[in-house]
């Protein structure tokens, strides 16, 4: 049952239940809304504060709830529950929405920060790594036969095709292809590259 609240001004005001007050609010009665506000604002604020946990935001959300009660007063149905329960439900939903919205904003900011975060480029480390790789390639190239080394050098460092390599080395095309394949296999094994 809805608890009676003072309606009107002064200590001799008639006592009316919240259902009647809500009906008056639904018809735009500002004085009724003032009484409704006085009766429900502490409850609404308490519910919101427990969910939101930030006093300033809770005050803001509680005000939004009270405005919702004013705007939605005509939708209230006494057979569905008390005015207090209806207001508490709206307050809880609004508070949860605020927390979810704040969390979503935080998640978006964190995701954006993660996308923008780049590892600092270490030029010295990059140069050292490139030099080590170059030295390893040169060492592995020295392990090839002369024809393999020449064929690989012409194809990969000068950009020649198999046919152009064969012409440059004056070697039959099938022999060049075989030597390059064998040379690349040896390079791969020497470099420790897995197929």
mmCIF file of C-alpha atoms in Angstrom:
data_model
loop_
_atom_site.group_PDB
_atom_site.id
_atom_site.type_symbol
_atom_site.label_atom_id
_atom_site.label_comp_id
_atom_site.label_asym_id
_atom_site.label_seq_id
_atom_site.Cartn_x
_atom_site.Cartn_y
_atom_site.Cartn_z
ATOM 1 C CA UNK A 1 0.000 0.000 0.000
ATOM 2 C CA UNK A 2 1.216 3.514 -0.790
ATOM 3 C CA UNK A 3 2.089 5.527 2.257
ATOM 4 C CA UNK A 4 0.188 8.785 2.746
ATOM 5 C CA UNK A 5 2.091 11.981 2.163
ATOM 6 C CA UNK A 6 1.197 15.569 2.919
ATOM 7 C CA UNK A 7 -0.321 17.284 -0.079
ATOM 8 C CA UNK A 8 -0.603 21.032 -0.208
ATOM 9 C CA UNK A 9 1.035 23.590 2.055
ATOM 10 C CA UNK A 10 1.219 23.854 5.775
ATOM 11 C CA UNK A 11 0.728 21.447 8.679
ATOM 12 C CA UNK A 12 -3.058 21.205 8.229
ATOM 13 C CA UNK A 13 -2.829 19.878 4.672
ATOM 14 C CA UNK A 14 -4.932 16.863 3.764
ATOM 15 C CA UNK A 15 -3.090 13.550 3.530
ATOM 16 C CA UNK A 16 -3.354 11.802 0.157
ATOM 17 C CA UNK A 17 -1.803 8.575 -1.136
ATOM 18 C CA UNK A 18 0.746 8.515 -3.954
ATOM 19 C CA UNK A 19 -1.662 6.916 -6.427
ATOM 20 C CA UNK A 20 -3.924 9.965 -6.268
ATOM 21 C CA UNK A 21 -0.916 12.252 -6.487
ATOM 22 C CA UNK A 22 0.331 10.365 -9.548
ATOM 23 C CA UNK A 23 -3.069 10.759 -11.228
ATOM 24 C CA UNK A 24 -2.867 14.515 -10.684
ATOM 25 C CA UNK A 25 0.706 14.580 -11.989
ATOM 26 C CA UNK A 26 -0.520 12.746 -15.101
ATOM 27 C CA UNK A 27 -2.862 15.687 -15.701
ATOM 28 C CA UNK A 28 0.003 18.196 -15.404
ATOM 29 C CA UNK A 29 -0.572 19.320 -11.806
ATOM 30 C CA UNK A 30 2.718 20.949 -10.772
ATOM 31 C CA UNK A 31 1.790 21.096 -7.103
ATOM 32 C CA UNK A 32 1.113 17.349 -7.162
ATOM 33 C CA UNK A 33 4.477 16.781 -8.800
ATOM 34 C CA UNK A 34 6.116 18.827 -6.054
ATOM 35 C CA UNK A 35 4.536 16.522 -3.457
ATOM 36 C CA UNK A 36 5.556 13.456 -5.477
ATOM 37 C CA UNK A 37 9.080 14.807 -5.720
ATOM 38 C CA UNK A 38 9.302 15.388 -1.983
ATOM 39 C CA UNK A 39 8.016 11.883 -1.293
ATOM 40 C CA UNK A 40 10.140 9.955 -3.799
ATOM 41 C CA UNK A 41 13.356 11.934 -4.372
ATOM 42 C CA UNK A 42 15.187 10.516 -1.306
ATOM 43 C CA UNK A 43 14.266 6.939 -2.279
ATOM 44 C CA UNK A 44 15.239 7.478 -5.914
ATOM 45 C CA UNK A 45 18.535 9.096 -4.961
ATOM 46 C CA UNK A 46 19.378 6.264 -2.555
ATOM 47 C CA UNK A 47 18.753 3.589 -5.180
ATOM 48 C CA UNK A 48 20.760 5.439 -7.809
ATOM 49 C CA UNK A 49 23.647 6.130 -5.432
ATOM 50 C CA UNK A 50 23.936 2.435 -4.547
ATOM 51 C CA UNK A 51 24.315 1.549 -8.231
ATOM 52 C CA UNK A 52 26.283 4.504 -9.607
ATOM 53 C CA UNK A 53 28.449 5.110 -6.479
ATOM 54 C CA UNK A 54 29.348 8.645 -7.524
ATOM 55 C CA UNK A 55 27.410 11.342 -5.716
ATOM 56 C CA UNK A 56 27.469 13.952 -8.492
ATOM 57 C CA UNK A 57 26.401 11.480 -11.157
ATOM 58 C CA UNK A 58 23.798 10.025 -8.816
ATOM 59 C CA UNK A 59 22.263 13.450 -8.320
ATOM 60 C CA UNK A 60 22.110 13.897 -12.073
ATOM 61 C CA UNK A 61 20.544 10.495 -12.662
ATOM 62 C CA UNK A 62 18.041 11.024 -9.823
ATOM 63 C CA UNK A 63 16.937 14.280 -11.450
ATOM 64 C CA UNK A 64 16.514 12.451 -14.766
ATOM 65 C CA UNK A 65 14.374 9.833 -13.012
ATOM 66 C CA UNK A 66 12.168 12.472 -11.459
ATOM 67 C CA UNK A 67 11.717 14.108 -14.869
ATOM 68 C CA UNK A 68 10.813 10.672 -16.262
ATOM 69 C CA UNK A 69 8.194 10.298 -13.541
ATOM 70 C CA UNK A 70 6.706 13.642 -14.573
ATOM 71 C CA UNK A 71 6.725 12.773 -18.278
ATOM 72 C CA UNK A 72 5.519 9.200 -17.860
ATOM 73 C CA UNK A 73 2.957 9.765 -15.117
ATOM 74 C CA UNK A 74 0.090 8.909 -17.484
ATOM 75 C CA UNK A 75 1.664 5.484 -18.098
ATOM 76 C CA UNK A 76 1.509 4.521 -14.428
ATOM 77 C CA UNK A 77 -0.967 1.699 -13.748
ATOM 78 C CA UNK A 78 -1.944 1.154 -10.078
ATOM 79 C CA UNK A 79 -2.819 -2.490 -10.765
ATOM 80 C CA UNK A 80 0.795 -3.160 -11.828
ATOM 81 C CA UNK A 81 2.292 -2.059 -8.504
ATOM 82 C CA UNK A 82 2.734 0.852 -6.163
ATOM 83 C CA UNK A 83 4.034 4.251 -7.223
ATOM 84 C CA UNK A 84 7.064 3.650 -5.021
ATOM 85 C CA UNK A 85 7.847 0.354 -6.740
ATOM 86 C CA UNK A 86 7.360 1.922 -10.157
ATOM 87 C CA UNK A 87 9.673 4.819 -9.283
ATOM 88 C CA UNK A 88 12.255 2.457 -7.777
ATOM 89 C CA UNK A 89 12.232 0.352 -10.948
ATOM 90 C CA UNK A 90 12.756 3.393 -13.151
ATOM 91 C CA UNK A 91 15.522 4.633 -10.855
ATOM 92 C CA UNK A 92 17.332 1.309 -10.899
ATOM 93 C CA UNK A 93 17.108 0.990 -14.684
ATOM 94 C CA UNK A 94 18.386 4.536 -15.214
ATOM 95 C CA UNK A 95 21.260 3.954 -12.798
ATOM 96 C CA UNK A 96 22.267 0.717 -14.497
ATOM 97 C CA UNK A 97 22.083 2.457 -17.882
ATOM 98 C CA UNK A 98 24.405 5.187 -16.599
ATOM 99 C CA UNK A 99 26.927 2.660 -15.290
ATOM 100 C CA UNK A 100 26.841 0.718 -18.568
ATOM 101 C CA UNK A 101 27.199 3.912 -20.574
ATOM 102 C CA UNK A 102 30.175 5.005 -18.488
ATOM 103 C CA UNK A 103 31.763 1.560 -18.837
ATOM 104 C CA UNK A 104 31.211 1.564 -22.598
ATOM 105 C CA UNK A 105 32.832 5.000 -22.846
ATOM 106 C CA UNK A 106 35.803 3.788 -20.814
ATOM 107 C CA UNK A 107 36.098 0.678 -22.987
ATOM 108 C CA UNK A 108 36.018 2.812 -26.146
ATOM 109 C CA UNK A 109 38.710 5.122 -24.768
ATOM 110 C CA UNK A 110 40.895 2.159 -23.771
ATOM 111 C CA UNK A 111 40.448 0.518 -27.165
ATOM 112 C CA UNK A 112 41.340 3.780 -28.915
ATOM 113 C CA UNK A 113 44.394 4.217 -26.715
ATOM 114 C CA UNK A 114 45.468 0.644 -27.470
ATOM 115 C CA UNK A 115 45.082 1.265 -31.217
ATOM 116 C CA UNK A 116 47.113 4.445 -30.986
ATOM 117 C CA UNK A 117 49.824 2.901 -28.843
ATOM 118 C CA UNK A 118 52.859 2.092 -30.928
ATOM 119 C CA UNK A 119 56.074 0.599 -29.751
ATOM 120 C CA UNK A 120 58.909 3.073 -29.950
ATOM 121 C CA UNK A 121 61.092 2.418 -32.966
ATOM 122 C CA UNK A 122 64.542 1.368 -31.909
ATOM 123 C CA UNK A 123 66.734 2.354 -34.824
ATOM 124 C CA UNK A 124 69.931 0.899 -33.325
ATOM 125 C CA UNK A 125 68.327 -2.493 -32.694
ATOM 126 C CA UNK A 126 66.901 -2.473 -36.222
ATOM 127 C CA UNK A 127 70.330 -1.718 -37.706
ATOM 128 C CA UNK A 128 71.985 -4.441 -35.636
ATOM 129 C CA UNK A 129 69.351 -6.981 -36.661
ATOM 130 C CA UNK A 130 69.686 -6.030 -40.337
ATOM 131 C CA UNK A 131 73.474 -6.261 -40.159
ATOM 132 C CA UNK A 132 73.328 -9.693 -38.485
ATOM 133 C CA UNK A 133 70.897 -10.968 -41.099
ATOM 134 C CA UNK A 134 73.087 -9.598 -43.895
ATOM 135 C CA UNK A 135 76.149 -11.287 -42.448
ATOM 136 C CA UNK A 136 74.254 -14.573 -42.156
ATOM 137 C CA UNK A 137 73.114 -14.317 -45.789
ATOM 138 C CA UNK A 138 76.684 -13.622 -46.947
ATOM 139 C CA UNK A 139 77.998 -16.556 -44.892
ATOM 140 C CA UNK A 140 75.328 -18.869 -46.317
ATOM 141 C CA UNK A 141 75.968 -17.620 -49.859
ATOM 142 C CA UNK A 142 79.644 -18.572 -49.439
ATOM 143 C CA UNK A 143 78.468 -22.149 -48.802
ATOM 144 C CA UNK A 144 76.935 -22.432 -52.297
ATOM 145 C CA UNK A 145 78.703 -23.678 -55.401
ATOM 146 C CA UNK A 146 79.947 -21.022 -57.795
ATOM 147 C CA UNK A 147 77.108 -21.632 -60.308
ATOM 148 C CA UNK A 148 74.479 -21.624 -57.532
ATOM 149 C CA UNK A 149 75.855 -18.396 -56.054
ATOM 150 C CA UNK A 150 75.982 -16.668 -59.455
ATOM 151 C CA UNK A 151 72.464 -17.798 -60.415
ATOM 152 C CA UNK A 152 70.941 -16.724 -57.081
ATOM 153 C CA UNK A 153 72.780 -13.387 -57.161
ATOM 154 C CA UNK A 154 71.625 -12.595 -60.697
ATOM 155 C CA UNK A 155 68.027 -13.636 -59.992
ATOM 156 C CA UNK A 156 67.538 -12.116 -56.540
ATOM 157 C CA UNK A 157 69.905 -9.167 -56.442
ATOM 158 C CA UNK A 158 69.700 -8.094 -60.079
ATOM 159 C CA UNK A 159 66.111 -9.214 -60.751
ATOM 160 C CA UNK A 160 66.844 -11.367 -63.792
ATOM 161 C CA UNK A 161 64.482 -14.147 -64.922
ATOM 162 C CA UNK A 162 65.591 -17.784 -65.217
ATOM 163 C CA UNK A 163 66.026 -17.338 -68.985
ATOM 164 C CA UNK A 164 68.113 -14.140 -68.510
ATOM 165 C CA UNK A 165 70.261 -15.870 -65.871
ATOM 166 C CA UNK A 166 70.836 -18.795 -68.274
ATOM 167 C CA UNK A 167 71.870 -16.382 -71.033
ATOM 168 C CA UNK A 168 74.149 -14.379 -68.717
ATOM 169 C CA UNK A 169 75.907 -17.528 -67.460
ATOM 170 C CA UNK A 170 75.814 -19.216 -70.899
ATOM 171 C CA UNK A 171 74.312 -22.264 -69.241
ATOM 172 C CA UNK A 172 71.318 -24.337 -70.339
ATOM 173 C CA UNK A 173 68.015 -23.166 -68.775
ATOM 174 C CA UNK A 174 67.230 -26.534 -67.077
ATOM 175 C CA UNK A 175 70.672 -26.516 -65.438
ATOM 176 C CA UNK A 176 70.160 -22.973 -64.132
ATOM 177 C CA UNK A 177 66.760 -23.900 -62.708
ATOM 178 C CA UNK A 178 68.183 -26.967 -60.981
ATOM 179 C CA UNK A 179 71.170 -25.058 -59.552
ATOM 180 C CA UNK A 180 68.941 -22.239 -58.297
ATOM 181 C CA UNK A 181 66.523 -24.672 -56.678
ATOM 182 C CA UNK A 182 69.391 -26.542 -55.006
ATOM 183 C CA UNK A 183 71.024 -23.248 -53.984
ATOM 184 C CA UNK A 184 67.795 -21.901 -52.463
ATOM 185 C CA UNK A 185 67.276 -25.138 -50.520
ATOM 186 C CA UNK A 186 70.814 -24.858 -49.123
ATOM 187 C CA UNK A 187 70.258 -21.176 -48.260
ATOM 188 C CA UNK A 188 66.988 -21.997 -46.503
ATOM 189 C CA UNK A 189 68.664 -24.732 -44.464
ATOM 190 C CA UNK A 190 71.642 -22.534 -43.629
ATOM 191 C CA UNK A 191 69.412 -19.630 -42.562
ATOM 192 C CA UNK A 192 67.275 -21.935 -40.404
ATOM 193 C CA UNK A 193 64.071 -21.093 -42.242
ATOM 194 C CA UNK A 194 61.335 -23.678 -41.939
ATOM 195 C CA UNK A 195 59.297 -24.408 -45.036
#
